[in-house]
Amino acid sequence: MWKNNLDEMKELELLKIEHRGMWLAFWGLFASILLQIILGFGFRQIMGEWIVFMVLCLYVLVACTRKGIWDRHLKPNIKTNLVLSLIAAAAVCGAVAARGNWAATAALPLGTVILGAITFGLCFVLLTVSGKLCACRKAKLNGEAKMK
């Protein structure tokens, strides 16, 4: 279709730049959303960032799963899933606690703990399922590669 004017070295450098840019956008959007939640912005005010963030999350999840890639550094096991789920739950609890009016609502601590537990459970299940899907896909791709 279009002629590539880059040699292999420049193509690799461009891929690295795009990789860093994507992760900069990902974590920048995440930080922006988290900060706006802590500052008390309503969902209507953060909806644009949230939609872009979710589309980016889904794209990375689906693309990596199709290639059988779970993570570059971490292995998809119970320990990793527990640690990552705890981090997510702590982040949600921290955001709710920072935004909540503790003096006006006696139920806020209990609600925060319940929301953290739900976040932990959902993250743990989703990480476990995605790890299994990636492992199955990786095995299938490795089997096809051996047949060729």
Short mmCIF file of C-alpha atoms in Angstrom, two decimals:
data_model
loop_
_atom_site.label_atom_id
_atom_site.label_comp_id
_atom_site.label_asym_id
_atom_site.label_seq_id
_atom_site.Cartn_x
_atom_site.Cartn_y
_atom_site.Cartn_z
CA MET A 1 0.00 0.00 0.00
CA TRP A 2 2.41 2.70 1.17
CA LYS A 3 6.16 2.46 0.80
CA ASN A 4 8.06 2.26 4.08
CA ASN A 5 10.96 4.73 4.01
CA LEU A 6 12.52 3.40 7.22
CA ASP A 7 15.23 0.82 7.55
CA GLU A 8 14.98 -1.84 10.26
CA MET A 9 16.83 0.26 12.84
CA LYS A 10 14.59 3.30 12.33
CA GLU A 11 11.49 1.07 12.33
CA LEU A 12 12.54 -0.34 15.71
CA GLU A 13 13.15 3.17 17.07
CA LEU A 14 9.71 4.28 15.83
CA LEU A 15 8.10 1.27 17.52
CA LYS A 16 9.84 2.18 20.80
CA ILE A 17 8.63 5.79 20.53
CA GLU A 18 5.07 4.65 19.83
CA HIS A 19 5.28 2.18 22.72
CA ARG A 20 6.38 4.85 25.19
CA GLY A 21 3.77 7.28 23.86
CA MET A 22 0.98 4.75 24.30
CA TRP A 23 1.97 4.02 27.90
CA LEU A 24 2.40 7.73 28.62
CA ALA A 25 -1.16 8.31 27.37
CA PHE A 26 -2.45 5.31 29.35
CA TRP A 27 -0.97 6.36 32.70
CA GLY A 28 -1.65 10.04 32.03
CA LEU A 29 -5.33 9.33 31.46
CA PHE A 30 -5.43 7.11 34.54
CA ALA A 31 -3.83 9.82 36.71
CA SER A 32 -6.14 12.47 35.26
CA ILE A 33 -9.25 10.43 35.98
CA LEU A 34 -8.08 9.55 39.50
CA LEU A 35 -7.24 13.18 40.29
CA GLN A 36 -10.61 14.38 39.01
CA ILE A 37 -12.40 11.77 41.13
CA ILE A 38 -10.47 12.86 44.22
CA LEU A 39 -11.29 16.52 43.49
CA GLY A 40 -14.99 15.68 43.33
CA PHE A 41 -15.70 15.96 39.63
CA GLY A 42 -18.87 14.20 38.49
CA PHE A 43 -18.93 11.40 35.94
CA ARG A 44 -20.24 13.72 33.23
CA GLN A 45 -17.10 15.81 33.60
CA ILE A 46 -14.69 12.88 33.28
CA MET A 47 -16.70 10.81 30.80
CA GLY A 48 -14.53 11.72 27.78
CA GLU A 49 -11.29 10.68 29.44
CA TRP A 50 -12.96 7.59 30.88
CA ILE A 51 -14.23 6.45 27.45
CA VAL A 52 -10.80 6.93 25.82
CA PHE A 53 -9.14 5.12 28.74
CA MET A 54 -11.55 2.17 28.52
CA VAL A 55 -11.14 1.88 24.73
CA LEU A 56 -7.36 1.87 25.20
CA CYS A 57 -7.63 -0.75 27.96
CA LEU A 58 -9.86 -3.01 25.86
CA TYR A 59 -7.64 -2.66 22.79
CA VAL A 60 -4.49 -3.61 24.73
CA LEU A 61 -6.31 -6.49 26.46
CA VAL A 62 -7.74 -7.96 23.25
CA ALA A 63 -4.58 -7.44 21.18
CA CYS A 64 -2.31 -9.01 23.79
CA THR A 65 -4.69 -11.92 24.40
CA ARG A 66 -4.85 -12.66 20.66
CA LYS A 67 -1.04 -12.86 20.59
CA GLY A 68 -0.83 -14.91 23.80
CA ILE A 69 0.99 -12.16 25.71
CA TRP A 70 0.07 -11.49 29.33
CA ASP A 71 2.92 -9.25 30.49
CA ARG A 72 6.57 -8.64 29.76
CA HIS A 73 7.75 -8.99 33.38
CA LEU A 74 5.00 -10.69 35.39
CA LYS A 75 3.71 -14.25 35.18
CA PRO A 76 -0.03 -14.93 35.30
CA ASN A 77 -0.24 -16.76 38.62
CA ILE A 78 -2.23 -16.51 41.85
CA LYS A 79 0.42 -14.47 43.68
CA THR A 80 0.61 -11.84 40.93
CA ASN A 81 -3.18 -11.68 40.68
CA LEU A 82 -3.51 -11.22 44.46
CA VAL A 83 -0.93 -8.42 44.58
CA LEU A 84 -2.37 -6.55 41.59
CA SER A 85 -5.92 -6.93 42.92
CA LEU A 86 -4.86 -5.59 46.31
CA ILE A 87 -3.23 -2.58 44.64
CA ALA A 88 -6.42 -1.88 42.66
CA ALA A 89 -8.59 -2.23 45.77
CA ALA A 90 -6.30 0.07 47.76
CA ALA A 91 -6.40 2.68 44.97
CA VAL A 92 -10.20 2.60 44.89
CA CYS A 93 -10.44 2.78 48.69
CA GLY A 94 -7.96 5.65 48.75
CA ALA A 95 -9.89 7.59 46.10
CA VAL A 96 -13.20 7.09 47.91
CA ALA A 97 -11.67 7.96 51.28
CA ALA A 98 -10.07 11.12 49.89
CA ARG A 99 -13.33 12.26 48.35
CA GLY A 100 -15.75 11.19 51.08
CA ASN A 101 -17.24 13.36 53.79
CA TRP A 102 -16.34 11.30 56.87
CA ALA A 103 -18.05 13.59 59.36
CA ALA A 104 -21.43 13.60 57.62
CA THR A 105 -21.70 9.89 56.80
CA ALA A 106 -21.18 7.17 59.38
CA ALA A 107 -21.57 4.44 56.73
CA LEU A 108 -18.72 5.74 54.55
CA PRO A 109 -16.01 3.49 56.10
CA LEU A 110 -18.15 0.39 55.62
CA GLY A 111 -19.06 1.42 52.08
CA THR A 112 -15.42 2.05 51.27
CA VAL A 113 -14.44 -1.40 52.53
CA ILE A 114 -17.27 -3.03 50.55
CA LEU A 115 -16.29 -1.15 47.39
CA GLY A 116 -12.66 -2.18 47.92
CA ALA A 117 -13.69 -5.82 48.37
CA ILE A 118 -15.79 -5.73 45.19
CA THR A 119 -12.89 -4.15 43.30
CA PHE A 120 -10.50 -6.79 44.65
CA GLY A 121 -12.85 -9.63 43.64
CA LEU A 122 -13.52 -8.29 40.15
CA CYS A 123 -9.83 -7.60 39.48
CA PHE A 124 -8.80 -11.01 40.75
CA VAL A 125 -11.38 -12.82 38.59
CA LEU A 126 -10.57 -10.75 35.49
CA LEU A 127 -6.81 -11.20 35.93
CA THR A 128 -7.23 -14.95 36.43
CA VAL A 129 -9.47 -15.30 33.37
CA SER A 130 -7.19 -13.17 31.19
CA GLY A 131 -4.17 -15.18 32.34
CA LYS A 132 -5.91 -18.45 31.43
CA LEU A 133 -7.01 -17.06 28.05
CA CYS A 134 -3.47 -15.90 27.27
CA ALA A 135 -2.00 -19.25 28.31
CA CYS A 136 -4.48 -21.13 26.09
CA ARG A 137 -3.84 -18.80 23.16
CA LYS A 138 -0.06 -19.06 23.64
CA ALA A 139 -0.27 -22.86 23.67
CA LYS A 140 -2.39 -22.81 20.51
CA LEU A 141 0.01 -20.44 18.74
CA ASN A 142 3.02 -22.53 19.80
CA GLY A 143 1.27 -25.67 18.52
CA GLU A 144 0.59 -24.05 15.16
CA ALA A 145 4.20 -22.84 14.93
CA LYS A 146 5.50 -26.38 15.53
CA MET A 147 3.26 -27.76 12.77
CA LYS A 148 4.67 -25.40 10.15
#
